[in-house]
């Protein structure tokens, strides 16, 4: 930067330091975190040869295609610019059927394991979850953080009423002490001794722990609250309360 109070003959090279502070804010189903990143340019007294940049690892063509499809779907779904949709995670998944585990009205589903993807996007200060098949020819919205809360309530209600039935304890005396988002296999995370194996499929849901103040009941529930499995091994209850 030029100093207007200095004469030209007094001008000399000045080294420059650029400080850029950025704050990155990431929100998800369990909360949010922020981090401070500081970048400082090197102080160079003399011109130096610039290093040749090495190519960065590129994501696979399949994951890129899936990301683009989700950006398009979400931007149309909530009517925002596609560039405002940020893809934060693309990971392989296997679904229980060719409907990606999310059948819609009038859709016929074949019960066969379908490889694909689970995609997490950020838009409008919310997290959005999508499912896709391997070639991204089928992309389905699963839930957003807003819908997550809406979906959790029926699961929680069902767990509390089931515990009341099992224990003969009124619902009003029971409370959920722990709710964890989980992705279950075909056995909902509980492999009984007589079962040969469990399908490695992604069933989104919760692990919910209920207590009456002394005992605890543990359940594995899917996101729709249609599937609920009692985890007897992790529960701590009096023998006379068993059904």
PDB file of C-alpha atoms in Angstrom:
ATOM      1  CA  UNK A   1       0.000   0.000   0.000  1.00  0.00           C
ATOM      2  CA  UNK A   2       1.454   3.437  -0.966  1.00  0.00           C
ATOM      3  CA  UNK A   3       2.114   6.079   1.692  1.00  0.00           C
ATOM      4  CA  UNK A   4       1.196   9.510   0.286  1.00  0.00           C
ATOM      5  CA  UNK A   5       3.511  11.246   2.799  1.00  0.00           C
ATOM      6  CA  UNK A   6       6.631   9.602   1.387  1.00  0.00           C
ATOM      7  CA  UNK A   7       8.537  10.919  -1.622  1.00  0.00           C
ATOM      8  CA  UNK A   8       9.133   8.534  -4.557  1.00  0.00           C
ATOM      9  CA  UNK A   9      12.867   8.284  -3.877  1.00  0.00           C
ATOM     10  CA  UNK A  10      12.124   6.951  -0.390  1.00  0.00           C
ATOM     11  CA  UNK A  11       9.941   4.132  -1.705  1.00  0.00           C
ATOM     12  CA  UNK A  12      11.277   0.664  -1.053  1.00  0.00           C
ATOM     13  CA  UNK A  13       9.858  -2.895  -1.348  1.00  0.00           C
ATOM     14  CA  UNK A  14       7.495  -3.766   1.446  1.00  0.00           C
ATOM     15  CA  UNK A  15       6.689  -7.414   2.336  1.00  0.00           C
ATOM     16  CA  UNK A  16       3.004  -8.130   2.781  1.00  0.00           C
ATOM     17  CA  UNK A  17       1.220 -10.482   5.218  1.00  0.00           C
ATOM     18  CA  UNK A  18      -2.376 -11.378   4.495  1.00  0.00           C
ATOM     19  CA  UNK A  19      -4.488 -12.699   7.395  1.00  0.00           C
ATOM     20  CA  UNK A  20      -7.856 -14.223   6.588  1.00  0.00           C
ATOM     21  CA  UNK A  21      -9.941 -15.606   9.406  1.00  0.00           C
ATOM     22  CA  UNK A  22     -12.948 -17.732   8.445  1.00  0.00           C
ATOM     23  CA  UNK A  23     -15.509 -19.353  10.662  1.00  0.00           C
ATOM     24  CA  UNK A  24     -17.124 -22.529   9.364  1.00  0.00           C
ATOM     25  CA  UNK A  25     -20.489 -23.442  10.893  1.00  0.00           C
ATOM     26  CA  UNK A  26     -21.710 -27.109  10.540  1.00  0.00           C
ATOM     27  CA  UNK A  27     -25.129 -28.218  11.878  1.00  0.00           C
ATOM     28  CA  UNK A  28     -26.435 -31.742  12.140  1.00  0.00           C
ATOM     29  CA  UNK A  29     -29.089 -34.026  13.832  1.00  0.00           C
ATOM     30  CA  UNK A  30     -27.141 -33.980  17.101  1.00  0.00           C
ATOM     31  CA  UNK A  31     -26.006 -30.342  17.268  1.00  0.00           C
ATOM     32  CA  UNK A  32     -23.537 -27.948  15.674  1.00  0.00           C
ATOM     33  CA  UNK A  33     -19.825 -27.171  15.833  1.00  0.00           C
ATOM     34  CA  UNK A  34     -17.670 -24.313  14.648  1.00  0.00           C
ATOM     35  CA  UNK A  35     -13.952 -24.048  13.938  1.00  0.00           C
ATOM     36  CA  UNK A  36     -11.597 -21.162  13.327  1.00  0.00           C
ATOM     37  CA  UNK A  37      -9.186 -21.478  10.438  1.00  0.00           C
ATOM     38  CA  UNK A  38      -6.318 -19.070   9.994  1.00  0.00           C
ATOM     39  CA  UNK A  39      -4.384 -18.642   6.779  1.00  0.00           C
ATOM     40  CA  UNK A  40      -1.206 -16.522   6.665  1.00  0.00           C
ATOM     41  CA  UNK A  41       0.694 -15.833   3.470  1.00  0.00           C
ATOM     42  CA  UNK A  42       4.458 -16.411   3.595  1.00  0.00           C
ATOM     43  CA  UNK A  43       6.637 -13.301   3.858  1.00  0.00           C
ATOM     44  CA  UNK A  44       8.827 -13.269   0.740  1.00  0.00           C
ATOM     45  CA  UNK A  45      11.783 -10.870   0.502  1.00  0.00           C
ATOM     46  CA  UNK A  46      12.650 -11.931  -3.041  1.00  0.00           C
ATOM     47  CA  UNK A  47      10.610 -13.445  -5.878  1.00  0.00           C
ATOM     48  CA  UNK A  48      10.669 -17.236  -5.662  1.00  0.00           C
ATOM     49  CA  UNK A  49       9.675 -19.923  -8.152  1.00  0.00           C
ATOM     50  CA  UNK A  50       6.131 -21.105  -7.598  1.00  0.00           C
ATOM     51  CA  UNK A  51       5.737 -24.844  -6.873  1.00  0.00           C
ATOM     52  CA  UNK A  52       3.857 -26.875  -9.412  1.00  0.00           C
ATOM     53  CA  UNK A  53       0.487 -27.811  -7.798  1.00  0.00           C
ATOM     54  CA  UNK A  54      -0.180 -31.526  -7.503  1.00  0.00           C
ATOM     55  CA  UNK A  55      -3.605 -32.791  -8.596  1.00  0.00           C
ATOM     56  CA  UNK A  56      -6.031 -33.261  -5.705  1.00  0.00           C
ATOM     57  CA  UNK A  57      -7.683 -36.662  -5.286  1.00  0.00           C
ATOM     58  CA  UNK A  58     -10.887 -36.609  -7.294  1.00  0.00           C
ATOM     59  CA  UNK A  59     -14.106 -38.295  -6.132  1.00  0.00           C
ATOM     60  CA  UNK A  60     -15.356 -41.138  -8.251  1.00  0.00           C
ATOM     61  CA  UNK A  61     -17.525 -40.358 -11.241  1.00  0.00           C
ATOM     62  CA  UNK A  62     -20.400 -42.231  -9.576  1.00  0.00           C
ATOM     63  CA  UNK A  63     -20.309 -40.159  -6.377  1.00  0.00           C
ATOM     64  CA  UNK A  64     -20.036 -36.963  -8.420  1.00  0.00           C
ATOM     65  CA  UNK A  65     -23.104 -37.944 -10.409  1.00  0.00           C
ATOM     66  CA  UNK A  66     -25.026 -38.749  -7.216  1.00  0.00           C
ATOM     67  CA  UNK A  67     -24.041 -35.389  -5.708  1.00  0.00           C
ATOM     68  CA  UNK A  68     -25.233 -33.520  -8.789  1.00  0.00           C
ATOM     69  CA  UNK A  69     -28.553 -35.371  -8.795  1.00  0.00           C
ATOM     70  CA  UNK A  70     -29.175 -34.595  -5.125  1.00  0.00           C
ATOM     71  CA  UNK A  71     -28.283 -30.940  -5.617  1.00  0.00           C
ATOM     72  CA  UNK A  72     -30.799 -30.778  -8.440  1.00  0.00           C
ATOM     73  CA  UNK A  73     -33.514 -32.625  -6.507  1.00  0.00           C
ATOM     74  CA  UNK A  74     -33.115 -30.574  -3.316  1.00  0.00           C
ATOM     75  CA  UNK A  75     -32.922 -27.219  -5.109  1.00  0.00           C
ATOM     76  CA  UNK A  76     -36.225 -28.017  -6.835  1.00  0.00           C
ATOM     77  CA  UNK A  77     -37.759 -29.433  -3.648  1.00  0.00           C
ATOM     78  CA  UNK A  78     -37.238 -26.273  -1.595  1.00  0.00           C
ATOM     79  CA  UNK A  79     -37.002 -23.818  -4.505  1.00  0.00           C
ATOM     80  CA  UNK A  80     -33.476 -22.498  -4.024  1.00  0.00           C
ATOM     81  CA  UNK A  81     -30.494 -22.033  -6.300  1.00  0.00           C
ATOM     82  CA  UNK A  82     -28.609 -25.253  -6.945  1.00  0.00           C
ATOM     83  CA  UNK A  83     -25.344 -23.603  -5.881  1.00  0.00           C
ATOM     84  CA  UNK A  84     -26.840 -23.091  -2.394  1.00  0.00           C
ATOM     85  CA  UNK A  85     -26.983 -26.852  -1.840  1.00  0.00           C
ATOM     86  CA  UNK A  86     -23.820 -28.240  -0.283  1.00  0.00           C
ATOM     87  CA  UNK A  87     -23.101 -31.966  -0.350  1.00  0.00           C
ATOM     88  CA  UNK A  88     -21.272 -32.942   2.850  1.00  0.00           C
ATOM     89  CA  UNK A  89     -21.284 -36.737   2.650  1.00  0.00           C
ATOM     90  CA  UNK A  90     -21.695 -39.460   0.028  1.00  0.00           C
ATOM     91  CA  UNK A  91     -21.230 -42.993   1.329  1.00  0.00           C
ATOM     92  CA  UNK A  92     -21.986 -46.461  -0.068  1.00  0.00           C
ATOM     93  CA  UNK A  93     -25.095 -48.210   1.247  1.00  0.00           C
ATOM     94  CA  UNK A  94     -27.142 -51.321   0.488  1.00  0.00           C
ATOM     95  CA  UNK A  95     -30.921 -51.119   0.527  1.00  0.00           C
ATOM     96  CA  UNK A  96     -33.379 -53.926   1.273  1.00  0.00           C
ATOM     97  CA  UNK A  97     -35.283 -53.560  -2.018  1.00  0.00           C
ATOM     98  CA  UNK A  98     -35.141 -51.784  -5.362  1.00  0.00           C
ATOM     99  CA  UNK A  99     -37.333 -49.029  -3.896  1.00  0.00           C
ATOM    100  CA  UNK A 100     -34.346 -48.091  -1.689  1.00  0.00           C
ATOM    101  CA  UNK A 101     -36.388 -48.952   1.391  1.00  0.00           C
ATOM    102  CA  UNK A 102     -38.731 -46.009   0.759  1.00  0.00           C
ATOM    103  CA  UNK A 103     -41.697 -47.231  -1.299  1.00  0.00           C
ATOM    104  CA  UNK A 104     -44.163 -44.672  -2.608  1.00  0.00           C
ATOM    105  CA  UNK A 105     -47.830 -45.082  -3.436  1.00  0.00           C
ATOM    106  CA  UNK A 106     -48.327 -47.253  -6.510  1.00  0.00           C
ATOM    107  CA  UNK A 107     -44.679 -48.341  -6.684  1.00  0.00           C
ATOM    108  CA  UNK A 108     -43.915 -52.056  -6.970  1.00  0.00           C
ATOM    109  CA  UNK A 109     -40.811 -53.097  -5.050  1.00  0.00           C
ATOM    110  CA  UNK A 110     -38.671 -56.170  -5.632  1.00  0.00           C
ATOM    111  CA  UNK A 111     -37.224 -57.625  -2.439  1.00  0.00           C
ATOM    112  CA  UNK A 112     -33.590 -57.813  -3.489  1.00  0.00           C
ATOM    113  CA  UNK A 113     -30.505 -56.176  -2.040  1.00  0.00           C
ATOM    114  CA  UNK A 114     -29.817 -52.981  -3.983  1.00  0.00           C
ATOM    115  CA  UNK A 115     -26.394 -51.308  -3.783  1.00  0.00           C
ATOM    116  CA  UNK A 116     -26.405 -47.541  -3.777  1.00  0.00           C
ATOM    117  CA  UNK A 117     -25.599 -44.431  -1.812  1.00  0.00           C
ATOM    118  CA  UNK A 118     -26.626 -42.412   1.229  1.00  0.00           C
ATOM    119  CA  UNK A 119     -26.179 -38.680   0.677  1.00  0.00           C
ATOM    120  CA  UNK A 120     -26.181 -35.852   3.233  1.00  0.00           C
ATOM    121  CA  UNK A 121     -26.692 -32.276   2.073  1.00  0.00           C
ATOM    122  CA  UNK A 122     -26.868 -28.876   3.780  1.00  0.00           C
ATOM    123  CA  UNK A 123     -29.312 -26.183   2.671  1.00  0.00           C
ATOM    124  CA  UNK A 124     -31.369 -23.489   4.415  1.00  0.00           C
ATOM    125  CA  UNK A 125     -29.558 -24.226   7.698  1.00  0.00           C
ATOM    126  CA  UNK A 126     -30.887 -27.783   7.710  1.00  0.00           C
ATOM    127  CA  UNK A 127     -29.490 -31.238   7.062  1.00  0.00           C
ATOM    128  CA  UNK A 128     -31.160 -33.263   4.311  1.00  0.00           C
ATOM    129  CA  UNK A 129     -30.759 -37.007   3.814  1.00  0.00           C
ATOM    130  CA  UNK A 130     -31.224 -38.776   0.475  1.00  0.00           C
ATOM    131  CA  UNK A 131     -30.925 -42.312  -0.845  1.00  0.00           C
ATOM    132  CA  UNK A 132     -29.852 -43.322  -4.354  1.00  0.00           C
ATOM    133  CA  UNK A 133     -29.195 -46.482  -6.305  1.00  0.00           C
ATOM    134  CA  UNK A 134     -25.756 -47.237  -7.768  1.00  0.00           C
ATOM    135  CA  UNK A 135     -26.065 -45.221 -10.983  1.00  0.00           C
ATOM    136  CA  UNK A 136     -28.174 -42.418  -9.442  1.00  0.00           C
ATOM    137  CA  UNK A 137     -31.052 -43.169 -11.796  1.00  0.00           C
ATOM    138  CA  UNK A 138     -33.236 -43.299  -8.673  1.00  0.00           C
ATOM    139  CA  UNK A 139     -32.884 -40.661  -5.941  1.00  0.00           C
ATOM    140  CA  UNK A 140     -35.260 -40.477  -2.964  1.00  0.00           C
ATOM    141  CA  UNK A 141     -35.602 -37.971  -0.155  1.00  0.00           C
ATOM    142  CA  UNK A 142     -35.409 -39.596   3.270  1.00  0.00           C
ATOM    143  CA  UNK A 143     -35.759 -36.790   5.821  1.00  0.00           C
ATOM    144  CA  UNK A 144     -34.522 -33.383   6.930  1.00  0.00           C
ATOM    145  CA  UNK A 145     -33.655 -32.285  10.453  1.00  0.00           C
ATOM    146  CA  UNK A 146     -37.165 -30.839  10.763  1.00  0.00           C
ATOM    147  CA  UNK A 147     -38.741 -34.095   9.626  1.00  0.00           C
ATOM    148  CA  UNK A 148     -36.348 -36.015  11.862  1.00  0.00           C
ATOM    149  CA  UNK A 149     -38.011 -34.511  14.933  1.00  0.00           C
ATOM    150  CA  UNK A 150     -41.436 -35.175  13.451  1.00  0.00           C
ATOM    151  CA  UNK A 151     -40.545 -38.830  12.774  1.00  0.00           C
ATOM    152  CA  UNK A 152     -39.030 -39.384  16.201  1.00  0.00           C
ATOM    153  CA  UNK A 153     -42.206 -38.611  18.164  1.00  0.00           C
ATOM    154  CA  UNK A 154     -44.240 -41.623  16.920  1.00  0.00           C
ATOM    155  CA  UNK A 155     -41.296 -43.937  17.657  1.00  0.00           C
ATOM    156  CA  UNK A 156     -40.937 -42.532  21.150  1.00  0.00           C
ATOM    157  CA  UNK A 157     -44.682 -42.824  21.831  1.00  0.00           C
ATOM    158  CA  UNK A 158     -44.707 -46.434  20.697  1.00  0.00           C
ATOM    159  CA  UNK A 159     -41.707 -47.327  22.860  1.00  0.00           C
ATOM    160  CA  UNK A 160     -43.239 -45.734  25.976  1.00  0.00           C
ATOM    161  CA  UNK A 161     -46.576 -47.514  25.496  1.00  0.00           C
ATOM    162  CA  UNK A 162     -44.855 -50.841  24.829  1.00  0.00           C
ATOM    163  CA  UNK A 163     -42.816 -50.441  28.017  1.00  0.00           C
ATOM    164  CA  UNK A 164     -45.984 -49.644  29.966  1.00  0.00           C
ATOM    165  CA  UNK A 165     -47.582 -52.816  28.603  1.00  0.00           C
ATOM    166  CA  UNK A 166     -44.570 -54.948  29.492  1.00  0.00           C
ATOM    167  CA  UNK A 167     -44.094 -53.558  32.980  1.00  0.00           C
ATOM    168  CA  UNK A 168     -47.613 -52.569  34.087  1.00  0.00           C
ATOM    169  CA  UNK A 169     -46.136 -49.167  34.905  1.00  0.00           C
ATOM    170  CA  UNK A 170     -48.168 -46.118  33.786  1.00  0.00           C
ATOM    171  CA  UNK A 171     -46.735 -44.200  30.839  1.00  0.00           C
ATOM    172  CA  UNK A 172     -46.570 -41.059  32.975  1.00  0.00           C
ATOM    173  CA  UNK A 173     -44.007 -42.731  35.235  1.00  0.00           C
ATOM    174  CA  UNK A 174     -41.701 -43.628  32.349  1.00  0.00           C
ATOM    175  CA  UNK A 175     -39.251 -41.394  30.524  1.00  0.00           C
ATOM    176  CA  UNK A 176     -36.716 -41.748  27.730  1.00  0.00           C
ATOM    177  CA  UNK A 177     -33.201 -41.141  29.027  1.00  0.00           C
ATOM    178  CA  UNK A 178     -31.286 -41.823  25.818  1.00  0.00           C
ATOM    179  CA  UNK A 179     -32.142 -41.510  22.124  1.00  0.00           C
ATOM    180  CA  UNK A 180     -29.419 -42.335  19.595  1.00  0.00           C
ATOM    181  CA  UNK A 181     -29.711 -42.219  15.830  1.00  0.00           C
ATOM    182  CA  UNK A 182     -28.654 -45.581  14.411  1.00  0.00           C
ATOM    183  CA  UNK A 183     -28.460 -47.477  11.137  1.00  0.00           C
ATOM    184  CA  UNK A 184     -29.550 -51.076  11.698  1.00  0.00           C
ATOM    185  CA  UNK A 185     -28.893 -54.244   9.740  1.00  0.00           C
ATOM    186  CA  UNK A 186     -31.636 -56.652   8.672  1.00  0.00           C
ATOM    187  CA  UNK A 187     -31.898 -57.948  12.253  1.00  0.00           C
ATOM    188  CA  UNK A 188     -32.271 -54.430  13.683  1.00  0.00           C
ATOM    189  CA  UNK A 189     -28.939 -54.852  15.461  1.00  0.00           C
ATOM    190  CA  UNK A 190     -30.080 -57.930  17.390  1.00  0.00           C
ATOM    191  CA  UNK A 191     -28.861 -61.278  16.043  1.00  0.00           C
ATOM    192  CA  UNK A 192     -30.635 -64.129  17.818  1.00  0.00           C
ATOM    193  CA  UNK A 193     -28.716 -67.422  18.239  1.00  0.00           C
ATOM    194  CA  UNK A 194     -31.034 -69.297  15.891  1.00  0.00           C
ATOM    195  CA  UNK A 195     -30.523 -66.781  13.081  1.00  0.00           C
ATOM    196  CA  UNK A 196     -27.869 -67.655  10.496  1.00  0.00           C
ATOM    197  CA  UNK A 197     -27.051 -64.082   9.560  1.00  0.00           C
ATOM    198  CA  UNK A 198     -28.404 -60.612   9.004  1.00  0.00           C
ATOM    199  CA  UNK A 199     -28.634 -58.720   5.741  1.00  0.00           C
ATOM    200  CA  UNK A 200     -26.183 -55.831   5.618  1.00  0.00           C
ATOM    201  CA  UNK A 201     -28.780 -53.221   4.744  1.00  0.00           C
ATOM    202  CA  UNK A 202     -29.181 -49.701   6.011  1.00  0.00           C
ATOM    203  CA  UNK A 203     -32.309 -49.285   8.162  1.00  0.00           C
ATOM    204  CA  UNK A 204     -32.363 -45.785   9.627  1.00  0.00           C
ATOM    205  CA  UNK A 205     -33.786 -45.524  13.124  1.00  0.00           C
ATOM    206  CA  UNK A 206     -33.081 -45.054  16.810  1.00  0.00           C
ATOM    207  CA  UNK A 207     -31.855 -46.825  19.912  1.00  0.00           C
ATOM    208  CA  UNK A 208     -34.170 -45.652  22.682  1.00  0.00           C
ATOM    209  CA  UNK A 209     -33.603 -46.269  26.380  1.00  0.00           C
ATOM    210  CA  UNK A 210     -36.578 -45.910  28.771  1.00  0.00           C
ATOM    211  CA  UNK A 211     -36.467 -45.941  32.574  1.00  0.00           C
ATOM    212  CA  UNK A 212     -38.795 -45.718  35.538  1.00  0.00           C
ATOM    213  CA  UNK A 213     -36.002 -44.421  37.745  1.00  0.00           C
ATOM    214  CA  UNK A 214     -34.540 -47.797  38.636  1.00  0.00           C
ATOM    215  CA  UNK A 215     -34.968 -50.187  35.736  1.00  0.00           C
ATOM    216  CA  UNK A 216     -34.311 -49.615  32.054  1.00  0.00           C
ATOM    217  CA  UNK A 217     -35.733 -50.966  28.809  1.00  0.00           C
ATOM    218  CA  UNK A 218     -33.816 -50.747  25.505  1.00  0.00           C
ATOM    219  CA  UNK A 219     -35.500 -50.744  22.090  1.00  0.00           C
ATOM    220  CA  UNK A 220     -34.329 -50.619  18.489  1.00  0.00           C
ATOM    221  CA  UNK A 221     -36.821 -48.791  16.272  1.00  0.00           C
ATOM    222  CA  UNK A 222     -36.831 -47.901  12.580  1.00  0.00           C
ATOM    223  CA  UNK A 223     -37.511 -44.351  11.370  1.00  0.00           C
ATOM    224  CA  UNK A 224     -41.149 -45.118  10.504  1.00  0.00           C
ATOM    225  CA  UNK A 225     -41.854 -46.689  13.940  1.00  0.00           C
ATOM    226  CA  UNK A 226     -43.258 -49.733  12.142  1.00  0.00           C
ATOM    227  CA  UNK A 227     -40.408 -51.993  13.283  1.00  0.00           C
ATOM    228  CA  UNK A 228     -39.596 -52.149  16.989  1.00  0.00           C
ATOM    229  CA  UNK A 229     -37.356 -54.737  18.637  1.00  0.00           C
ATOM    230  CA  UNK A 230     -36.844 -55.145  22.375  1.00  0.00           C
ATOM    231  CA  UNK A 231     -33.177 -55.541  23.348  1.00  0.00           C
ATOM    232  CA  UNK A 232     -33.385 -57.868  26.322  1.00  0.00           C
ATOM    233  CA  UNK A 233     -29.611 -58.253  26.653  1.00  0.00           C
ATOM    234  CA  UNK A 234     -29.032 -54.539  27.272  1.00  0.00           C
ATOM    235  CA  UNK A 235     -32.152 -53.982  29.364  1.00  0.00           C
ATOM    236  CA  UNK A 236     -31.953 -54.077  33.153  1.00  0.00           C
ATOM    237  CA  UNK A 237     -35.319 -55.044  34.559  1.00  0.00           C
ATOM    238  CA  UNK A 238     -36.706 -57.154  37.388  1.00  0.00           C
ATOM    239  CA  UNK A 239     -37.584 -60.692  36.398  1.00  0.00           C
ATOM    240  CA  UNK A 240     -41.271 -60.258  37.318  1.00  0.00           C
ATOM    241  CA  UNK A 241     -41.553 -57.480  34.785  1.00  0.00           C
ATOM    242  CA  UNK A 242     -40.676 -59.747  31.883  1.00  0.00           C
ATOM    243  CA  UNK A 243     -43.699 -60.519  29.647  1.00  0.00           C
TER     244      UNK A 243
END
